[in-house]
Short mmCIF file of N, CA, C and O in Angstrom, two decimals:
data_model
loop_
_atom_site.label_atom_id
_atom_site.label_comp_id
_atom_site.label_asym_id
_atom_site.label_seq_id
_atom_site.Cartn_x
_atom_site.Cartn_y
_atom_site.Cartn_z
N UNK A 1 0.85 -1.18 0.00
CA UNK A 1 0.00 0.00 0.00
C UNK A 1 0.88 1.23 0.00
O UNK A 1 1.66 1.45 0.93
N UNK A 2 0.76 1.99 -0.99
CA UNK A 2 1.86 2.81 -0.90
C UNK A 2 0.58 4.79 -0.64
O UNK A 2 1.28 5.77 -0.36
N UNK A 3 -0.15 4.92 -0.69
CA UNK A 3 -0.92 6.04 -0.42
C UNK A 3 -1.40 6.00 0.58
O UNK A 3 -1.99 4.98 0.92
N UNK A 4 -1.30 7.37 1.62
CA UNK A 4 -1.64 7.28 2.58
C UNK A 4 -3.12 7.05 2.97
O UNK A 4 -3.48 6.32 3.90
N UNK A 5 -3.92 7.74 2.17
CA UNK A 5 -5.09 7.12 1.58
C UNK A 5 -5.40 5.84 1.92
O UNK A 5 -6.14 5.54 2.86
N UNK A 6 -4.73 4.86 0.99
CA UNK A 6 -5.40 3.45 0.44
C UNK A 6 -4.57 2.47 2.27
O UNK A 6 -4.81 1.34 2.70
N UNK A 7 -3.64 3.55 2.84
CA UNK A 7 -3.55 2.74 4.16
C UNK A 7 -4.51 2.83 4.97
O UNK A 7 -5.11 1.85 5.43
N UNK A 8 -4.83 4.47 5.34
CA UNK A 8 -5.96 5.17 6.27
C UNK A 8 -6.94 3.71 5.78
O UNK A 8 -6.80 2.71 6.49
N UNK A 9 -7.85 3.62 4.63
CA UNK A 9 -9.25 2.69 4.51
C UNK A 9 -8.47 1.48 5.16
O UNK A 9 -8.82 1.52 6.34
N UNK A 10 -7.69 0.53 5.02
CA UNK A 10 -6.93 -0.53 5.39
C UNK A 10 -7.34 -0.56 6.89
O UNK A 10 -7.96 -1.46 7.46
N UNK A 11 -6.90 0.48 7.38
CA UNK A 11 -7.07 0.83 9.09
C UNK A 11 -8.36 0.38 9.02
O UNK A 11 -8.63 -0.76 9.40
N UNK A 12 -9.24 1.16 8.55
CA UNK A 12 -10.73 0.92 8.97
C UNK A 12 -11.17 -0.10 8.87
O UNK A 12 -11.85 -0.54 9.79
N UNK A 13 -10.98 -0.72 7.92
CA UNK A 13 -10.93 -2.41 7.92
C UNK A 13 -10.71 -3.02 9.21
O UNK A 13 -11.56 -3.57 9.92
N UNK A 14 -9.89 -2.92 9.37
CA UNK A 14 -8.96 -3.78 10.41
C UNK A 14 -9.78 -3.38 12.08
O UNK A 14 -9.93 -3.99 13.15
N UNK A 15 -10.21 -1.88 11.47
CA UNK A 15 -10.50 -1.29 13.54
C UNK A 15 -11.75 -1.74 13.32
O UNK A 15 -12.26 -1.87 14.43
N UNK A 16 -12.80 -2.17 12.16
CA UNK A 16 -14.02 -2.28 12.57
C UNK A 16 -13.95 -4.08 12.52
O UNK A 16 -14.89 -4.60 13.13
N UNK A 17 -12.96 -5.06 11.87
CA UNK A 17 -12.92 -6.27 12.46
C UNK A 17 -12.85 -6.39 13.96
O UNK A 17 -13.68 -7.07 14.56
N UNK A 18 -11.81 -5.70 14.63
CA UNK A 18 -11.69 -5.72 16.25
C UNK A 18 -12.82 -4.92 16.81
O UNK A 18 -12.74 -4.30 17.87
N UNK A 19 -13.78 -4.97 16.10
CA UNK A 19 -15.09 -4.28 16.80
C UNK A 19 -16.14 -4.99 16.81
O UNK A 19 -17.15 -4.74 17.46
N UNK A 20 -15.90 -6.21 15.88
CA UNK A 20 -17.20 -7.17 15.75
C UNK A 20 -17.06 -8.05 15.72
O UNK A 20 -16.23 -8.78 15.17
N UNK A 21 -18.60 -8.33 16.87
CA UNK A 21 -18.45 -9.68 17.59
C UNK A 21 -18.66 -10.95 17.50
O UNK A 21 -18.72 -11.77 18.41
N UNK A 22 -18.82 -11.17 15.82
CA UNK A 22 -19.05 -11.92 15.27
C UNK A 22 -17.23 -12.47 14.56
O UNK A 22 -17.18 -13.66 14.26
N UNK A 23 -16.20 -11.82 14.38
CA UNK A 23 -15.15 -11.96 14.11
C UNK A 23 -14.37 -13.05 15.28
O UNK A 23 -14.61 -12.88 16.48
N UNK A 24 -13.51 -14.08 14.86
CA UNK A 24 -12.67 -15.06 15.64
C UNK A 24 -11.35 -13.95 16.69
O UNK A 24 -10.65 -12.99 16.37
N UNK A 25 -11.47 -14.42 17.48
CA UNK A 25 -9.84 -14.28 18.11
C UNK A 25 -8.94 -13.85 17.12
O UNK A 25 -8.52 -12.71 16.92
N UNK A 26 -8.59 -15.28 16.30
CA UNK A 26 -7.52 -15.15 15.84
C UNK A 26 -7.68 -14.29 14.67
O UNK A 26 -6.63 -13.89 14.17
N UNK A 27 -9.09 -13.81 13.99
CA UNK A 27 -9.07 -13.13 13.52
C UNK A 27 -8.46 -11.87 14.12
O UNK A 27 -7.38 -11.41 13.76
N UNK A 28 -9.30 -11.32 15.11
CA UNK A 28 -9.18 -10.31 16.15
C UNK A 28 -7.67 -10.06 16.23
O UNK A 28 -7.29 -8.96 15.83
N UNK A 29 -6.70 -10.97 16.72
CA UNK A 29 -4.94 -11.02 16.75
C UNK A 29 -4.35 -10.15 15.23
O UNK A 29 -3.62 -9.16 15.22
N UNK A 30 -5.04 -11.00 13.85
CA UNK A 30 -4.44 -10.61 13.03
C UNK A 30 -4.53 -9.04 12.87
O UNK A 30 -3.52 -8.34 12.93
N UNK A 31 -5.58 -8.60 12.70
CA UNK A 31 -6.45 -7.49 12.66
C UNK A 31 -5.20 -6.83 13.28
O UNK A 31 -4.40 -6.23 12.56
N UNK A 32 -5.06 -6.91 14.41
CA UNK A 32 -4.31 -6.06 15.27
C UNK A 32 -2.93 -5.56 14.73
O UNK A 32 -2.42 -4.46 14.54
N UNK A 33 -2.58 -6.85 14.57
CA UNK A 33 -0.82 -7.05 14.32
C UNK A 33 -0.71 -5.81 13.00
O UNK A 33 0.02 -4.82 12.96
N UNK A 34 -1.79 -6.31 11.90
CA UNK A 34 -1.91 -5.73 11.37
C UNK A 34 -1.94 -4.15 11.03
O UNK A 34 -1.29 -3.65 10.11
N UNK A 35 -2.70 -3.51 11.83
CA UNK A 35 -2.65 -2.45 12.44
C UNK A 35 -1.68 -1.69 13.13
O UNK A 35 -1.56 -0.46 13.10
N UNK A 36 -0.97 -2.52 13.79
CA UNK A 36 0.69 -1.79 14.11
C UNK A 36 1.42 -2.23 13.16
O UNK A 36 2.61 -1.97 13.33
N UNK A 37 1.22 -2.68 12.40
CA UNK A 37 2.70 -2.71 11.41
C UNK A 37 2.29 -0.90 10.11
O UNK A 37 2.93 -0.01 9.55
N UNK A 38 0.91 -1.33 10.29
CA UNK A 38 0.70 0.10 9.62
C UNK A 38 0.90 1.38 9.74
O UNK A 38 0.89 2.29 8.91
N UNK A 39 1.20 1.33 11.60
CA UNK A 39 1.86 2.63 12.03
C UNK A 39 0.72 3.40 13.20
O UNK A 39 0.78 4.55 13.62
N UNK A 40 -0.10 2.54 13.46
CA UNK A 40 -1.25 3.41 14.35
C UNK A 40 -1.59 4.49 13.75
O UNK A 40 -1.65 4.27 12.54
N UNK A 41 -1.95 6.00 14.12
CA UNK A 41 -2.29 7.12 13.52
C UNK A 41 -1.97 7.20 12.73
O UNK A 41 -2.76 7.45 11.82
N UNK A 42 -0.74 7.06 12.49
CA UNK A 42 0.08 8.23 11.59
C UNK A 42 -0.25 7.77 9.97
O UNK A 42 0.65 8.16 9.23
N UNK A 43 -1.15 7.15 9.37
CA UNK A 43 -1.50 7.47 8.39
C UNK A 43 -2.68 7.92 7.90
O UNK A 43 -2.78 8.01 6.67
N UNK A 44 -3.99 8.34 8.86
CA UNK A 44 -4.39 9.57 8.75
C UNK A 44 -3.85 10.82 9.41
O UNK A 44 -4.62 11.71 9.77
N UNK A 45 -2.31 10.92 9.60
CA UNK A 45 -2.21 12.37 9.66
C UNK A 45 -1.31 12.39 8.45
O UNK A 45 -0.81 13.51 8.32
N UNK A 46 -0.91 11.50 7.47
CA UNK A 46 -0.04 11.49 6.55
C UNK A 46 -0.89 11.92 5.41
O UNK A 46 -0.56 12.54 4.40
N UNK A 47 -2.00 11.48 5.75
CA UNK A 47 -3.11 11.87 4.75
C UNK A 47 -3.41 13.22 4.93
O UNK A 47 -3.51 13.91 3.91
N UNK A 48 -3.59 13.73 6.01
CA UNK A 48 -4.21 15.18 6.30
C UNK A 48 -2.76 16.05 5.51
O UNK A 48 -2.64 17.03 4.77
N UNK A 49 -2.00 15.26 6.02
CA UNK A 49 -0.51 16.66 5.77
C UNK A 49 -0.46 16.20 4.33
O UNK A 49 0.21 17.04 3.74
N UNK A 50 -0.86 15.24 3.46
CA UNK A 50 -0.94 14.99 1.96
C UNK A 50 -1.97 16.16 1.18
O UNK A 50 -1.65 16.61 0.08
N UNK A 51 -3.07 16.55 1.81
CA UNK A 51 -4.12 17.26 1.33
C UNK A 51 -4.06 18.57 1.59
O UNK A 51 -4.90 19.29 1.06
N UNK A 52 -3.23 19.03 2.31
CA UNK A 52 -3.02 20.26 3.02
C UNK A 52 -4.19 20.85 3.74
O UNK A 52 -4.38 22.06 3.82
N UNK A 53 -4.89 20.03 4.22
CA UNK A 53 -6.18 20.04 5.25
C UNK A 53 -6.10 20.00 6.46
O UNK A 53 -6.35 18.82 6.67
N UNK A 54 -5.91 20.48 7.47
CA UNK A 54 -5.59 20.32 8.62
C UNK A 54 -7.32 20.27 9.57
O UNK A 54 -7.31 19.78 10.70
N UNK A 55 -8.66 20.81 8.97
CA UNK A 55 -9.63 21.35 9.37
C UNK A 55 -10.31 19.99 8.99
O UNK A 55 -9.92 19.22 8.12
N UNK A 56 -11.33 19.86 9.75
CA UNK A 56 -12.82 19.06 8.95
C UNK A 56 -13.05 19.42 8.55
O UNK A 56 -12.91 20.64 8.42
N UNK A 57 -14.05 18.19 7.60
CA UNK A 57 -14.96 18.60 6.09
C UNK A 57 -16.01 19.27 6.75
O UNK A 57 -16.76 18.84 7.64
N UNK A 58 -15.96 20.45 6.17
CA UNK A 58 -17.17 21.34 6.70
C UNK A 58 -18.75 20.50 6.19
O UNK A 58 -19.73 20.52 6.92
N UNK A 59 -18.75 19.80 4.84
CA UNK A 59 -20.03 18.74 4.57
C UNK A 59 -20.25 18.53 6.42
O UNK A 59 -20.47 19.37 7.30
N UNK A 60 -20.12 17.46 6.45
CA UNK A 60 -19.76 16.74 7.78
C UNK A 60 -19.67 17.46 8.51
O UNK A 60 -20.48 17.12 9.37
N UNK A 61 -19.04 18.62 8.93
CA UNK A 61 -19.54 18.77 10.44
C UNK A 61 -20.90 19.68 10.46
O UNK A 61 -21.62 19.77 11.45
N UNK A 62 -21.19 20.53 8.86
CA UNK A 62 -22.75 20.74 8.71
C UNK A 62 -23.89 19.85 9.17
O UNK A 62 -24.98 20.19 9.64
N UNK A 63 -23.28 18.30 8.88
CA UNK A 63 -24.81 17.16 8.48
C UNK A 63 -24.46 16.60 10.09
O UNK A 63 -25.36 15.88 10.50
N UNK A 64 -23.42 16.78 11.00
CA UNK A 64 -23.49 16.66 12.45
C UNK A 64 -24.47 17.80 13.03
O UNK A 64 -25.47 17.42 13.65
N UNK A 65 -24.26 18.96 12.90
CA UNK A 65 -24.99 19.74 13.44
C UNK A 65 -26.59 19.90 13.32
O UNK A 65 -27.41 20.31 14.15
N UNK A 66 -26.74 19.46 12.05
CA UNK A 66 -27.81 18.99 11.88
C UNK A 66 -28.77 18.29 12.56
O UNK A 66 -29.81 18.57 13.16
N UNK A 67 -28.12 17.30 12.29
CA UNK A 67 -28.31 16.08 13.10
C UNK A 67 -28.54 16.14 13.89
O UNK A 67 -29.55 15.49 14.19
N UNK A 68 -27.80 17.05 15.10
CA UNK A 68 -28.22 17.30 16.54
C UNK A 68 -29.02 18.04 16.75
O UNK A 68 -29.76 17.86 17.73
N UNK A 69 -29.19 19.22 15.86
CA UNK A 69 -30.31 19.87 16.01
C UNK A 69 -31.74 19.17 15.80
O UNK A 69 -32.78 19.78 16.04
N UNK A 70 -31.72 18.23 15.47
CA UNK A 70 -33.08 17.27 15.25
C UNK A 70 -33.13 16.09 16.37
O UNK A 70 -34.15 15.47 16.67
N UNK A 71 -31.89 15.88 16.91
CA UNK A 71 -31.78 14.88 18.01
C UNK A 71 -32.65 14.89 19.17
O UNK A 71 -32.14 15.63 20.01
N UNK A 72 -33.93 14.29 19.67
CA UNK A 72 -34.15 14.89 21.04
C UNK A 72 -33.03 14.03 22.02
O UNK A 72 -32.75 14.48 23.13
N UNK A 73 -32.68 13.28 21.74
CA UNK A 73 -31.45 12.76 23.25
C UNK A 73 -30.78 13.90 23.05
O UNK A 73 -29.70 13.39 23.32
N UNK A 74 -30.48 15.07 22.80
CA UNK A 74 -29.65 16.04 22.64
C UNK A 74 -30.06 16.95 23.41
O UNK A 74 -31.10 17.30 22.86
N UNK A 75 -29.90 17.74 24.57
CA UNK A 75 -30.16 18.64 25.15
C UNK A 75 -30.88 19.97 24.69
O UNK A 75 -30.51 20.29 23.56
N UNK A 76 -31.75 20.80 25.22
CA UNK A 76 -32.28 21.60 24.68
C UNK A 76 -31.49 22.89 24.13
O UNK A 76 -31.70 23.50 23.08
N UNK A 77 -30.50 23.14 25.11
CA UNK A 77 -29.75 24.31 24.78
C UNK A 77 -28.51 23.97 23.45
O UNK A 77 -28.13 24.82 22.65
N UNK A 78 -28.08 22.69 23.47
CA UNK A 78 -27.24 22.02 22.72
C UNK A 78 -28.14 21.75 21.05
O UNK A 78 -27.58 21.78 19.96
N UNK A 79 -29.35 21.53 21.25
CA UNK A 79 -29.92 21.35 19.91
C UNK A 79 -30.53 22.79 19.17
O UNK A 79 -30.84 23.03 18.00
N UNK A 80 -30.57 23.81 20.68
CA UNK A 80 -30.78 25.24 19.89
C UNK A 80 -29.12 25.56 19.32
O UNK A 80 -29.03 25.56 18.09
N UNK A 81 -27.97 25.80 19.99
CA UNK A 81 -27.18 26.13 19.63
C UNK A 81 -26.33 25.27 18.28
O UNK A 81 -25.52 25.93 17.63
N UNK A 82 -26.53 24.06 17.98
CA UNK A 82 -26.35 23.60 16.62
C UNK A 82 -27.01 23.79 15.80
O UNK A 82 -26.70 23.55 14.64
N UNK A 83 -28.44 24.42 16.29
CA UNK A 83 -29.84 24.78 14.99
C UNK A 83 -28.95 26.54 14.74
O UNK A 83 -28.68 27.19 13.73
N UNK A 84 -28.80 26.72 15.87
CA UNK A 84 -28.35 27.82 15.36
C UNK A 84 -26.88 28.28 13.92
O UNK A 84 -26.77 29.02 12.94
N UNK A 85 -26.15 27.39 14.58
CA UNK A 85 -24.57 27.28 13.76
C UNK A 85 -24.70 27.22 12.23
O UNK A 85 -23.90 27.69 11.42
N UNK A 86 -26.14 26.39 11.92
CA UNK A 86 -26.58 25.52 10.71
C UNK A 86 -27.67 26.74 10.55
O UNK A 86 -28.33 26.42 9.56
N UNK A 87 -28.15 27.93 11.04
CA UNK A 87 -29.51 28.31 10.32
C UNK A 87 -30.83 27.87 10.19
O UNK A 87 -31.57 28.08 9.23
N UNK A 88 -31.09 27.26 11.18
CA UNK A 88 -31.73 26.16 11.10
C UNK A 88 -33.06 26.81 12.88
O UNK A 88 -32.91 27.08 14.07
N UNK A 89 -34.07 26.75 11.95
CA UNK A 89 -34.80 26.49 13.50
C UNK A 89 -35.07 25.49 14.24
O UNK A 89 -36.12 24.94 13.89
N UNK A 90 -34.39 24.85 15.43
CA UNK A 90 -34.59 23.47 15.96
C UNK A 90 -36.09 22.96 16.04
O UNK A 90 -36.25 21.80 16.42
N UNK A 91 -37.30 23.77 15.69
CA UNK A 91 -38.68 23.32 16.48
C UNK A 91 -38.47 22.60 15.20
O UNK A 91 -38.25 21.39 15.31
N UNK A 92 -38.50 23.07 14.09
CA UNK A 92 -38.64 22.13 12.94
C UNK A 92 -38.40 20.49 12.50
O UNK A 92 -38.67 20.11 11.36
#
């Protein structure tokens, strides 16, 4: 795997095998090993410093705020103040 990219998805692979509980042990072991030989973090920050992005995708943290603003497990003052960020009236 030579893009920091095509490692970062690799990771995700690997962190959502060690997340499910339907996966073997020894699956679970490989997964892992796997995962440190890849370097832990550092290839989504190889990716970030590849893109010259240091910020979130503003998409995404729009369709979070959203989101919360429509959430009722979300606190009242917390779902006005993300309705707010977004333009958005929370009664809606």
């Amino acid at each position: 795997m030579s893009s920091a990219e095509e490692r970062v998805n690799a990771m995700r692979g690997y962190k959502a095998t060690l997340n499910n509980p339907r996966v073997s042990d020894e699956a679970k072991q490989n997964a892992q090993s796997m995962l440190d030989q890849l370097g832990g973090d550092q290839p989504s920050h190889d990716l970030y410093a590849e893109s010259g992005e240091q910020n979130k995708d503003p998409m995404r943290v729009n369709a979070g705020l959203k989101a919360a603003a429509q959430n009722p497990n979300v606190s009242d003052e917390a779902r006005r103040s993300a309705a707010e960020r977004v333009g958005e009236n929370p009664e809606e």
